[in-house]
Coordinates of C-alpha atoms and ligand atoms in Angstrom, one line a residue:
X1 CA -44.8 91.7 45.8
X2 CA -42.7 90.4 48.4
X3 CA -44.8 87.9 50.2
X4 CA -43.0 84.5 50.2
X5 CA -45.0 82.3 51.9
X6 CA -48.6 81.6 51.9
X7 CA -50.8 82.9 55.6
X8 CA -53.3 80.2 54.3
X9 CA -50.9 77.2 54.1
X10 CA -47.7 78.1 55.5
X11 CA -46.2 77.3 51.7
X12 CA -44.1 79.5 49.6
X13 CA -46.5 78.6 46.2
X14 CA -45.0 81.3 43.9
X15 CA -43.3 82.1 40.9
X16 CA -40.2 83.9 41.6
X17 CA -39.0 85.9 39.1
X18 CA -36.6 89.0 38.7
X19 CA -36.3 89.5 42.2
X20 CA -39.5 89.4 43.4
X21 CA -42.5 86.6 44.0
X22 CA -45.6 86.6 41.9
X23 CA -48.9 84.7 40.9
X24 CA -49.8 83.0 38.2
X25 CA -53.1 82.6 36.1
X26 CA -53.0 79.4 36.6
X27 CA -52.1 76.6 39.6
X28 CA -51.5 72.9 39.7
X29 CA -52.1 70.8 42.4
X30 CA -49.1 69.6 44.6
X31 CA -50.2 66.1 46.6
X32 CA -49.1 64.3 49.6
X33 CA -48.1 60.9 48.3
X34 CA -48.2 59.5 52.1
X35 CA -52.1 60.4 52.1
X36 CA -53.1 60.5 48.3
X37 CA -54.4 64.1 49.7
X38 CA -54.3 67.5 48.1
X39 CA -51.6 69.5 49.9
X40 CA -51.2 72.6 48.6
X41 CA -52.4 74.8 45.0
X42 CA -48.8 75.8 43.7
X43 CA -48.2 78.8 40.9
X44 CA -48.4 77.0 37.1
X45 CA -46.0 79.3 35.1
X46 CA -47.3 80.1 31.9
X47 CA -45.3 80.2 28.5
X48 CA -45.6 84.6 28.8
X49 CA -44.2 83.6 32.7
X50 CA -41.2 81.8 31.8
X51 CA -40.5 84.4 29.1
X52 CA -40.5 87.4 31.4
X53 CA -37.8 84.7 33.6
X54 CA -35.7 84.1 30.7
X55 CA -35.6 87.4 29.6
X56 CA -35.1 88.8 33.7
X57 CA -32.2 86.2 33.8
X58 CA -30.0 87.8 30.5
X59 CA -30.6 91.1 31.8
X60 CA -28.9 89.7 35.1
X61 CA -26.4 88.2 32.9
X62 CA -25.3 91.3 31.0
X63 CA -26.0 93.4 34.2
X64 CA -25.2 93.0 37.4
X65 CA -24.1 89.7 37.5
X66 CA -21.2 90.5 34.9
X67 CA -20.1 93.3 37.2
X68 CA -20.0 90.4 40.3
X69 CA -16.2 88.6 40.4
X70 CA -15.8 85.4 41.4
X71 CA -15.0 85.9 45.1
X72 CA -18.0 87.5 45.4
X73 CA -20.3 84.9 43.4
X74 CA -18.3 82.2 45.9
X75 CA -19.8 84.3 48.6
X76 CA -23.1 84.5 47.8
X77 CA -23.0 80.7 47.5
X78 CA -21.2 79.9 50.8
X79 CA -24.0 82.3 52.4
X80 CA -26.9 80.3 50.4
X81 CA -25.1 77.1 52.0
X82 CA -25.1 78.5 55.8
X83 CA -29.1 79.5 54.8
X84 CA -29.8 76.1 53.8
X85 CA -28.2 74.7 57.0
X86 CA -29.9 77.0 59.0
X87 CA -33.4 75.7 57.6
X88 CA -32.7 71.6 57.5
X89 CA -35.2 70.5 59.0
X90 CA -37.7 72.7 57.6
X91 CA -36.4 71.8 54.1
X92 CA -36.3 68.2 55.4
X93 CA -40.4 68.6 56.5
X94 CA -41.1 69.9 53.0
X95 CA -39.3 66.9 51.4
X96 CA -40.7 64.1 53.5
X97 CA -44.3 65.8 52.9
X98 CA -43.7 66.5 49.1
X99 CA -41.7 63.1 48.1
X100 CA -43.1 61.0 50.5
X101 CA -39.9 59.7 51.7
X102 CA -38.8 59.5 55.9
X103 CA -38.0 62.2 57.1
X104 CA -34.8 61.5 58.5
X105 CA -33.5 60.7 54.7
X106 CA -33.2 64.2 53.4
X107 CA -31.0 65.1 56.6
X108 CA -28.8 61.9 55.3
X109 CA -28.7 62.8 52.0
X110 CA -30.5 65.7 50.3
X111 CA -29.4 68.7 52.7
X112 CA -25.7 67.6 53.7
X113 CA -25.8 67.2 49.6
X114 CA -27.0 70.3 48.9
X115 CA -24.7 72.3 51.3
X116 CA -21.6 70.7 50.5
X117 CA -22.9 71.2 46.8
X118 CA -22.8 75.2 47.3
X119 CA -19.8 75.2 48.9
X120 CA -17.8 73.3 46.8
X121 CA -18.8 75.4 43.7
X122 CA -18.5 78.6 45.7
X123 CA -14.4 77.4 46.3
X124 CA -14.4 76.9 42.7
X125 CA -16.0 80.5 41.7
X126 CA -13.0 82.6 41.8
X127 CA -10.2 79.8 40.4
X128 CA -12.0 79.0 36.7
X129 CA -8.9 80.0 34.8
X130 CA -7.5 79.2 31.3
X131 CA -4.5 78.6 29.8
X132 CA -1.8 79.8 27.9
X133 CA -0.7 77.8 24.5
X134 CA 2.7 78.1 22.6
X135 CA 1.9 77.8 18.8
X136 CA 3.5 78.1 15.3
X137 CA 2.7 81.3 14.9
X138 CA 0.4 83.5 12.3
X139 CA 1.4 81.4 8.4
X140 CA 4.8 81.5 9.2
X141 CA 4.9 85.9 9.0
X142 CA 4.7 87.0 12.6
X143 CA 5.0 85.1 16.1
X144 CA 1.9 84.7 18.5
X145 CA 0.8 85.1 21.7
X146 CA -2.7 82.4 22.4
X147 CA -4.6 81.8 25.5
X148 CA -8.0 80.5 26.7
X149 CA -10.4 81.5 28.8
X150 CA -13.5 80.4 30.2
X151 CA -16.9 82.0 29.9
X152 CA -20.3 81.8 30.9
X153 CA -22.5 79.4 28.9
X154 CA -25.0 82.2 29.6
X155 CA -28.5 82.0 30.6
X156 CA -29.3 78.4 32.0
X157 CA -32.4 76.1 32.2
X158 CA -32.5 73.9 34.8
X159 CA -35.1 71.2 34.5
X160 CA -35.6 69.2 37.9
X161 CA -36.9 65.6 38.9
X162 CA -39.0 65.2 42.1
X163 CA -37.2 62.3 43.9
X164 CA -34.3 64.3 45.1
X165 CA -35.3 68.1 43.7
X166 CA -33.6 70.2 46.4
X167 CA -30.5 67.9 46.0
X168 CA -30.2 67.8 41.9
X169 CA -31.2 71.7 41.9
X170 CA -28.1 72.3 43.9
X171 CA -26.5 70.4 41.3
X172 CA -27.5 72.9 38.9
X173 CA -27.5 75.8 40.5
X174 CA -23.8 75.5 42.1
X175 CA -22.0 75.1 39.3
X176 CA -23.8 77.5 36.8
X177 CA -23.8 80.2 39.5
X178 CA -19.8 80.1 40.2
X179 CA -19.3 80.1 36.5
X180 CA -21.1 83.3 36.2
X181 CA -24.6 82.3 34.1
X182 CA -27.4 82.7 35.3
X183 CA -30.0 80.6 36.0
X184 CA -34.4 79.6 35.1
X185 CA -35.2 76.7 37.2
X186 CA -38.1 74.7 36.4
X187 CA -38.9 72.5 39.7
X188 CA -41.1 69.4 39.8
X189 CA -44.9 69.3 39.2
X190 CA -44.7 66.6 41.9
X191 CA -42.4 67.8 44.6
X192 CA -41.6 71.7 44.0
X193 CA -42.2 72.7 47.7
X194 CA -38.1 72.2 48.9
X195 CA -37.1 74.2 45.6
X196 CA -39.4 76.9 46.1
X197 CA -38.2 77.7 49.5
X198 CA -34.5 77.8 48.6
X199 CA -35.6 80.5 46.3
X200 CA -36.4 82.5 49.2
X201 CA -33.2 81.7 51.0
X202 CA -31.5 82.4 47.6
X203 CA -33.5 85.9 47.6
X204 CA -32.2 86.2 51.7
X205 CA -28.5 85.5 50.8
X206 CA -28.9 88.4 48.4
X207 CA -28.0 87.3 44.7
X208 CA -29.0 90.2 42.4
X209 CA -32.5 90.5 41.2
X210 CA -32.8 88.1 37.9
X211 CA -29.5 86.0 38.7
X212 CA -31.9 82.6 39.5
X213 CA -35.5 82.7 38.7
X214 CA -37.6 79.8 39.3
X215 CA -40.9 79.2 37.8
X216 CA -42.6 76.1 38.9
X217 CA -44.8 74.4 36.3
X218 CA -46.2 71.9 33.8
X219 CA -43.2 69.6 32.3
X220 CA -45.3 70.2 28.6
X221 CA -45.9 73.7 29.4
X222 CA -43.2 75.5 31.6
X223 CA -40.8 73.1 30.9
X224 CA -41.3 72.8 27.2
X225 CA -41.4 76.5 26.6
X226 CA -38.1 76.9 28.5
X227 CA -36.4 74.6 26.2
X228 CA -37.8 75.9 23.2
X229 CA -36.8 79.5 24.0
X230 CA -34.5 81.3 22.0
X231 CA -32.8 83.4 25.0
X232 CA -31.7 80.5 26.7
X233 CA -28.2 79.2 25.9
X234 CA -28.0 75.6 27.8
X235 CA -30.8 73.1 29.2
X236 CA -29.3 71.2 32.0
X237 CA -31.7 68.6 32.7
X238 CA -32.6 65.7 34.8
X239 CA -35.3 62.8 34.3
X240 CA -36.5 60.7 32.3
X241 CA -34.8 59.4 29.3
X242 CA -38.5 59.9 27.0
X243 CA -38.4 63.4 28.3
X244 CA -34.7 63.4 27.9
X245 CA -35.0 62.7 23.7
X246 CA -38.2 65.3 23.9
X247 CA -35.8 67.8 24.6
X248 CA -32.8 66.9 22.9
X249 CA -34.5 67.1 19.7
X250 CA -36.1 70.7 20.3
X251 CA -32.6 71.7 21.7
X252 CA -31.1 70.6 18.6
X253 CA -33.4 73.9 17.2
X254 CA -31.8 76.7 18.5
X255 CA -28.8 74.9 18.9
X256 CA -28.8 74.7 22.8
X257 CA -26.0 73.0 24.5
X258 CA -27.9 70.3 26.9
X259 CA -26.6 67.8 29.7
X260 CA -29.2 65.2 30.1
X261 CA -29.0 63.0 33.4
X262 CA -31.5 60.6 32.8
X263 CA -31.9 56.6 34.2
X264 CA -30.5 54.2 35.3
X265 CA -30.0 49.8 35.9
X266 CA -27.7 50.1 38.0
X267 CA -26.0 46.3 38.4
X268 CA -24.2 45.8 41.6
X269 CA -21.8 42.9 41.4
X270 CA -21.3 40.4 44.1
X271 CA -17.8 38.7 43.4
X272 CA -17.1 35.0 45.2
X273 CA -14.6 36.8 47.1
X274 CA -16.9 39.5 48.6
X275 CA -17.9 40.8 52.0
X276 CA -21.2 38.9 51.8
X277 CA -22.6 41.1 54.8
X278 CA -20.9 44.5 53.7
X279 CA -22.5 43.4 50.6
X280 CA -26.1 42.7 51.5
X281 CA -26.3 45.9 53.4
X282 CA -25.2 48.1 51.2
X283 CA -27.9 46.2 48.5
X284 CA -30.3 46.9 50.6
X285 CA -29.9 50.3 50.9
X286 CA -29.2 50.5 47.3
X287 CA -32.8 49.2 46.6
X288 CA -34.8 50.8 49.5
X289 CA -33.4 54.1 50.1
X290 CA -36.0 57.0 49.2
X291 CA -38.4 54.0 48.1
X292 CA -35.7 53.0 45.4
X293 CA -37.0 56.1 43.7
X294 CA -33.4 56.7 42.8
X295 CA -31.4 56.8 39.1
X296 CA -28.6 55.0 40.6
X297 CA -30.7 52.3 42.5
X298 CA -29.1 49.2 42.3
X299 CA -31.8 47.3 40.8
X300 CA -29.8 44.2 39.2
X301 CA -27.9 42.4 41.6
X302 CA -25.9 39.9 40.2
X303 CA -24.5 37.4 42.8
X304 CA -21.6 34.6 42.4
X305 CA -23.4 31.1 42.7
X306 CA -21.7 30.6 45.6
X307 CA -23.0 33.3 47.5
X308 CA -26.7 33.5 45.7
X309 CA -28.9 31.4 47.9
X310 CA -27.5 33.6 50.8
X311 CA -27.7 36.7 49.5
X312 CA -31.8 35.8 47.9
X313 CA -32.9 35.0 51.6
X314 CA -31.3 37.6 53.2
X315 CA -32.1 40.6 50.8
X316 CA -36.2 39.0 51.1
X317 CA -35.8 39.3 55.1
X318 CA -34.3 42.6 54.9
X319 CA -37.6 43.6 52.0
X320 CA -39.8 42.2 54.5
X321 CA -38.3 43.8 57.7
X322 CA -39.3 47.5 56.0
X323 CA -41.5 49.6 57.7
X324 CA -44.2 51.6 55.4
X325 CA -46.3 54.4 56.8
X326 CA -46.2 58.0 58.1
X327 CA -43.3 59.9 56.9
X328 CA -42.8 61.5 59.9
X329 CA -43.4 58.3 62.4
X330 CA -39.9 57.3 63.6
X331 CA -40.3 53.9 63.0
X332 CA -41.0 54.4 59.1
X333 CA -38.2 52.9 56.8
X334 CA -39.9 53.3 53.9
X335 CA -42.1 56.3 52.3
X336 CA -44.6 56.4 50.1
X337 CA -44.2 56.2 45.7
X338 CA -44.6 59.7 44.3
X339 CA -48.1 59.2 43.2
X340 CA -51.2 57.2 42.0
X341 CA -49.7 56.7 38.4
X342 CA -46.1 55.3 39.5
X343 CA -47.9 53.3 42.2
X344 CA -49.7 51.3 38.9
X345 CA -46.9 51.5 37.4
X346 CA -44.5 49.6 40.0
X347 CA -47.2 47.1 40.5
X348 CA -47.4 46.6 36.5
X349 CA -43.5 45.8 36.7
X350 CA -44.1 43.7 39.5
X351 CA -47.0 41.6 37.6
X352 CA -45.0 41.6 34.6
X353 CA -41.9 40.1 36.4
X354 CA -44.2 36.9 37.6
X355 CA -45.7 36.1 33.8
X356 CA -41.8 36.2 32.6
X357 CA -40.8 34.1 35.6
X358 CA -39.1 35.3 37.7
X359 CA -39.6 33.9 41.6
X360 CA -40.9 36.2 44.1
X361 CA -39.5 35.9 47.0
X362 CA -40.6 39.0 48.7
X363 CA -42.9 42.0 48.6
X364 CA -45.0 42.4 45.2
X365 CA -48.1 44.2 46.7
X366 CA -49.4 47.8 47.9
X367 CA -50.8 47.5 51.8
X368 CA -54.1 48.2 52.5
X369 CA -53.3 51.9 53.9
X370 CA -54.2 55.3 52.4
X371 CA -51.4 56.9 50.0
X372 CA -49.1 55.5 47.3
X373 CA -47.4 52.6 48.9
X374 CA -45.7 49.4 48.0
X375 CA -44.3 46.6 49.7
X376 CA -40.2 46.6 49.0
X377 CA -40.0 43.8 46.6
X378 CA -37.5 41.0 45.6
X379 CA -37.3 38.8 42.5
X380 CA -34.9 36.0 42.1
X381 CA -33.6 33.6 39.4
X382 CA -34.2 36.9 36.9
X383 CA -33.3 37.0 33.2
X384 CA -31.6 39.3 32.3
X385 CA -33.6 39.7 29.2
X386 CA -37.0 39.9 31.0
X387 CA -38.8 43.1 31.3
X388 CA -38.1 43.8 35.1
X389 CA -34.0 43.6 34.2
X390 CA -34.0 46.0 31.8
X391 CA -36.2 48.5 32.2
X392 CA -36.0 51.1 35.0
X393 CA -38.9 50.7 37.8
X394 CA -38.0 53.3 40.0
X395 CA -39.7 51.7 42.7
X396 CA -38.2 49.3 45.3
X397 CA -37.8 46.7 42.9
X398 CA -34.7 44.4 42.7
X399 CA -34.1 41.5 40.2
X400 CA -31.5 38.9 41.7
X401 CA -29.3 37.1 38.8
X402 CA -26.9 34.5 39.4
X403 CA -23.5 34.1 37.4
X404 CA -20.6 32.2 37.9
X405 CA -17.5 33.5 36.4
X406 CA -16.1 37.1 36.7
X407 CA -16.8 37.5 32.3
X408 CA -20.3 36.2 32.5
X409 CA -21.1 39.4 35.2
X410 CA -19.3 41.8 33.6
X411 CA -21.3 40.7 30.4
X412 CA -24.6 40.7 32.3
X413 CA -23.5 44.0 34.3
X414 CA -23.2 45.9 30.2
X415 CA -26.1 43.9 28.7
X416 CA -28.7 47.0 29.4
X417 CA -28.9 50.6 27.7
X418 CA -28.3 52.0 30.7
X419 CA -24.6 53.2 31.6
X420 CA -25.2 55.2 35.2
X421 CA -23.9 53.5 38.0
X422 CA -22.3 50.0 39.3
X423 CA -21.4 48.5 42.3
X424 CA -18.6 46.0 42.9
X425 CA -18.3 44.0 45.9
X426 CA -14.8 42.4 46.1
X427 CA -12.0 42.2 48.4
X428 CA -9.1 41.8 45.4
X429 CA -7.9 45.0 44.8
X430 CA -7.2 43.3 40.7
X431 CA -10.3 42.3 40.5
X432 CA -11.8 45.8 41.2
X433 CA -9.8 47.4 39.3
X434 CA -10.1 44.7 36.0
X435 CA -14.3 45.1 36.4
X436 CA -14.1 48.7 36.9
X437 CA -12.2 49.1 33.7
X438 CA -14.9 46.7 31.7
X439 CA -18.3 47.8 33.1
X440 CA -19.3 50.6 31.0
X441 CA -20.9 53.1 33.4
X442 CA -20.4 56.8 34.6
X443 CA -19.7 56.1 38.1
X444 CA -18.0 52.4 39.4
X445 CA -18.5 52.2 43.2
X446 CA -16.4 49.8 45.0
X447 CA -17.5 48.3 48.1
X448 CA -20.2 50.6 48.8
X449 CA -23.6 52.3 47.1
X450 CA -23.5 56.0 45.5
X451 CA -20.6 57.4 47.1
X452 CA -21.7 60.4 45.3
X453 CA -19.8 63.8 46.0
X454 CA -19.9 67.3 44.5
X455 CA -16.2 66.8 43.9
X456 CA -16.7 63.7 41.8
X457 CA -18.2 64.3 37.9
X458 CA -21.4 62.7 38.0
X459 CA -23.3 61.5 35.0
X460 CA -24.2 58.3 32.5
X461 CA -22.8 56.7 29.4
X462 CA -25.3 55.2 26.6
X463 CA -28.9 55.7 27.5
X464 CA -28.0 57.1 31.0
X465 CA -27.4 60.6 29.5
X466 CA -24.8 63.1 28.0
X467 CA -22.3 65.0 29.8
X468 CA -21.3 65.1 33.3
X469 CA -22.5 67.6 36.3
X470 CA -20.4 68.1 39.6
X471 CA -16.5 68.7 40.5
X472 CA -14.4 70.3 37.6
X473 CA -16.6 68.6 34.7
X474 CA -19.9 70.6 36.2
X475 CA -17.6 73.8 35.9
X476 CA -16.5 73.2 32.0
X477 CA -20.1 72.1 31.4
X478 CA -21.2 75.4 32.1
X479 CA -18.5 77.4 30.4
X480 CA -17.4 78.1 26.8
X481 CA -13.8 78.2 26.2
X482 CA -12.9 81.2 24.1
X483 CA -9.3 80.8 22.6
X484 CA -7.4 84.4 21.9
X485 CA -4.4 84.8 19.4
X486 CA -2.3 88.3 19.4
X487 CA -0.1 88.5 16.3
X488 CA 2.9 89.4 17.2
Ligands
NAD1 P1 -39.7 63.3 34.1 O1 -38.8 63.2 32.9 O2 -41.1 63.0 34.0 O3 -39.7 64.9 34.6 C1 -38.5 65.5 34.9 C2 -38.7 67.0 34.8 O4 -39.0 67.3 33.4 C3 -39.9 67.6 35.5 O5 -39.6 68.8 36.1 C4 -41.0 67.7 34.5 O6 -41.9 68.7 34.7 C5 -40.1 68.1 33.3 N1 -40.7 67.8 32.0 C6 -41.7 66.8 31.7 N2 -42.0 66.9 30.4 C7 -41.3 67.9 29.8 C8 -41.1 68.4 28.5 N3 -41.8 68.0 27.5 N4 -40.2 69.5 28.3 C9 -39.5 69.9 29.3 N5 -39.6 69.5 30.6 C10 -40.4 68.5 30.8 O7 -38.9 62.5 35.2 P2 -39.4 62.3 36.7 O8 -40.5 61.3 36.7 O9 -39.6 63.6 37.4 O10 -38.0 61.7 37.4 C11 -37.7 60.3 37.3 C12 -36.6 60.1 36.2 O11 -35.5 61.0 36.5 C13 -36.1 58.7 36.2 O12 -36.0 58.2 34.9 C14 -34.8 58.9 36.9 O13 -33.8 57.9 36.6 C15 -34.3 60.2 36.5 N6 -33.3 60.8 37.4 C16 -32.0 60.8 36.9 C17 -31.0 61.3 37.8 C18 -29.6 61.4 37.3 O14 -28.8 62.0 38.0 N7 -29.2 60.7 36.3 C19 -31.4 61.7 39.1 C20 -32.7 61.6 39.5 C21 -33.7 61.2 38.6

């Protein structure tokens, strides 16, 4: 079958598998969270589906894939790249209808991501090389000659979240592609629209036949039975840390390396010395950017006494100043939640935050419109201890904390499970560098919000997940290093 998209909707809806696109018994429905309104019936992979991937995707491996060098894979991925370019703002119209978020944000974000994504990993395609290593020798009898060298991880599962899925697929698929796996990816129930079509670009570049397969589906059902299968070597996954433990445990049964990016509290840190302005712009887009449905979102802002009544009022004005509506209406700031569930879910949070005590000061309801929407909301004089500062909302929710000496934040900053992200805002250079060094998290931005890059490793300490994706770390994360002695 080679029809991609659907006459009746203008959707590519399919599983696409080996090559080629197919149905499925079974569909799930895909919702616009701006409207609360069935957009689209998309293919539900079954567990017999994602077997005929997996198994499509070692034959690739062993097949024509192994006989593909690097400068060729790096090829394939600079052409996916100039595809995706081509189709931004179609890819940008399926993420604003899918997500909910404005439609200006993916072409921000999400594509420029994406591109720069394939293109770094298609530079690094053809220069993954090992080493060699002077040793003893063989028990003292004979000389040696030892060197390393890097090798596919073999057939991977990538497992996507819906708040940036054509982003964090690129993620995956970049760095397992130049490495030479290949590749089952298991998009969103909730946003798999964007993914979906870069499978048909990825089919237009012209990867061989099995090389990526993606199989959108159930999380319990597609996604389960992908991690449980025994043909596939690695789960790289990103989500929720509950899902995130789900599948580190059934991993742990075949033995399955994993990478697990899960969430996030990220603190941003607002030193006496700061940029106060620099500061309270980039907090606000650390909060309200794709409806702070972000792992990095800087949720706890922790603000020197000095600067806290400042930065309360003008974080509230900037919450109130949002616009909420239409995706695709210029004036919209602000999106839509994902759906009906995290709506209830932010407004729990929200609830909860007011019995521990916290002071609203703005936001804290859902307008009176259709969809999922909620009004960007902001919490001051917050314990860190209450519910709200230490458990991840993913909503447009920040909790405002005041401190007044530099250990007191960086104490605050580490007193969550979380280990993603942090923010810093200070003009000393030593005082940078002296918090970067203490706060325990994957990624320390200084004066600004996610300055994330697909040459920087990316990833969390503690509960914020294991191992890193991106740059040089996404490229050993998806190789095993084989170490070969010659006696002599
Ligand atoms: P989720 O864990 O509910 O779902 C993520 C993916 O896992 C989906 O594709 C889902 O279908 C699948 N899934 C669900 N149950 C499964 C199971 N039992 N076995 C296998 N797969 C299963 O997360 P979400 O709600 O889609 O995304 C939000 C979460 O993702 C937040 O916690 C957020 O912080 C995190 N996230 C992390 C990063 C990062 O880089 N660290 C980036 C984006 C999102």
């Amino acid at each position: 079958m080679t029809l991609t998209v659907e006459p009746a909707t203008g959707f590519t809806t399919g599983l696409y598998i080996d090559g080629a696109w197919s149905k499925a018994e079974e569909s799930f429905d895909d919702t616009n969270p701006a409207t609360g309104e069935l957009l689209v019936k998309v293919a539900s992979a079954s567990v017999s589906d994602v077997d005929r991937a997996v198994v499509a995707a070692r034959r690739a491996l062993e097949g024509a894939w192994a006989q593909t060098p690097g400068a060729a894979r790096g090829a394939l991925l600079n052409r996916l790249a100039d595809l995706v370019e081509r189709d931004a703002a179609e890819l940008a119209r399926l993420e604003a209808l899918d997500v909910g978020k404005p439609v200006g944000q993916p072409g921000m974000l999400d594509i420029p991501n994406a591109v720069a994504t394939f293109r770094h990993f298609a530079g690094w395609a053809d220069k993954i090389q090992g080493t060699t290593i002077p040793t003893a020798g063989y028990l003292g009898m004979a000389p040696t000659h030892s060197y390393t060298v890097r090798e596919p991880v073999g057939v991977i599962g990538a497992i996507v979240p819906w708040n940036t899925p054509l982003m964090i697929a690129a993620w995956k698929l970049g760095p397992a592609l130049a490495a030479g796996n290949t590749i089952v990816v298991k998009p969103p129930e909730d946003a798999p629209l964007s993914i979906l079509h870069l499978g048909a670009l990825i089919d237009e570049a012209g990867f061989p036949a099995g090389v990526v397969n993606i199989v959108p589906g159930l999380g319990e059902i597609a996604g389960a039975a992908l991690v449980a299968h025994a043909g596939v070597d690695k789960i790289s996954f990103t989500g929720s840390p509950e899902v995130g433990r789900q599948i580190q445990k059934s991993a742990a049964d075949t033995f399955k390396r994993v990478t697990l990016e899960l969430g996030g509290k990220t603190p941003q840190i607002v030193c006496e010395d700061a940029d106060v302005e620099a500061a309270i712009n980039g907090i606000a887009m650390g909060l309200f950017f794709n409806q702070g449905e972000v792992c990095a979102a800087g949720t706890r802002i922790l603000v020197h006494r000095s600067h806290y009544d400042t930065v309360v009022e003008a974080l509230a004005q900037a919450a109130d100043a949002q616009v909420l509506g239409d995706p695709f209406d210029e004036s919209t700031t602000m999106g839509a939640l994902i759906n009906a569930e995290q709506l209830q879910r932010v407004l729990g949070y929200i609830e909860k935050g007011t019995a521990e005590g916290a002071r609203l000061v703005a936001g804290g309801t859902s307008p009176d419109i259709p969809g999922f929407f909620v009004r960007p909301t902001i919490f001051a004089d917050v314990d860190n201890a209450s519910t709200i500062a230490q458990e991840e909302i993913f909503g447009p929710v920040g909790a405002v904390i005041p401190f007044d000496t530099v250990e007191e934040a960086i104490e605050i900053a580490n007193a969550t499970e979380y280990g993603l992200a942090a923010t810093i805002w200070t003009q000393n250079v030593s005082l940078a560098h002296t918090l970067a060094s203490k706060v325990r998290a994957g990624a320390v931005w200084v004066n600004g919000w996610a300055a994330i890059d697909p040459a920087l490793p990316w990833g969390g300490m503690k509960s914020s997940g294991i191992g890193r994706e991106l740059g040089w770390a996404g490229i050993v994360a998806n190789t095993e290093e084989k170490v070969v002695t010659i006696v002599l």
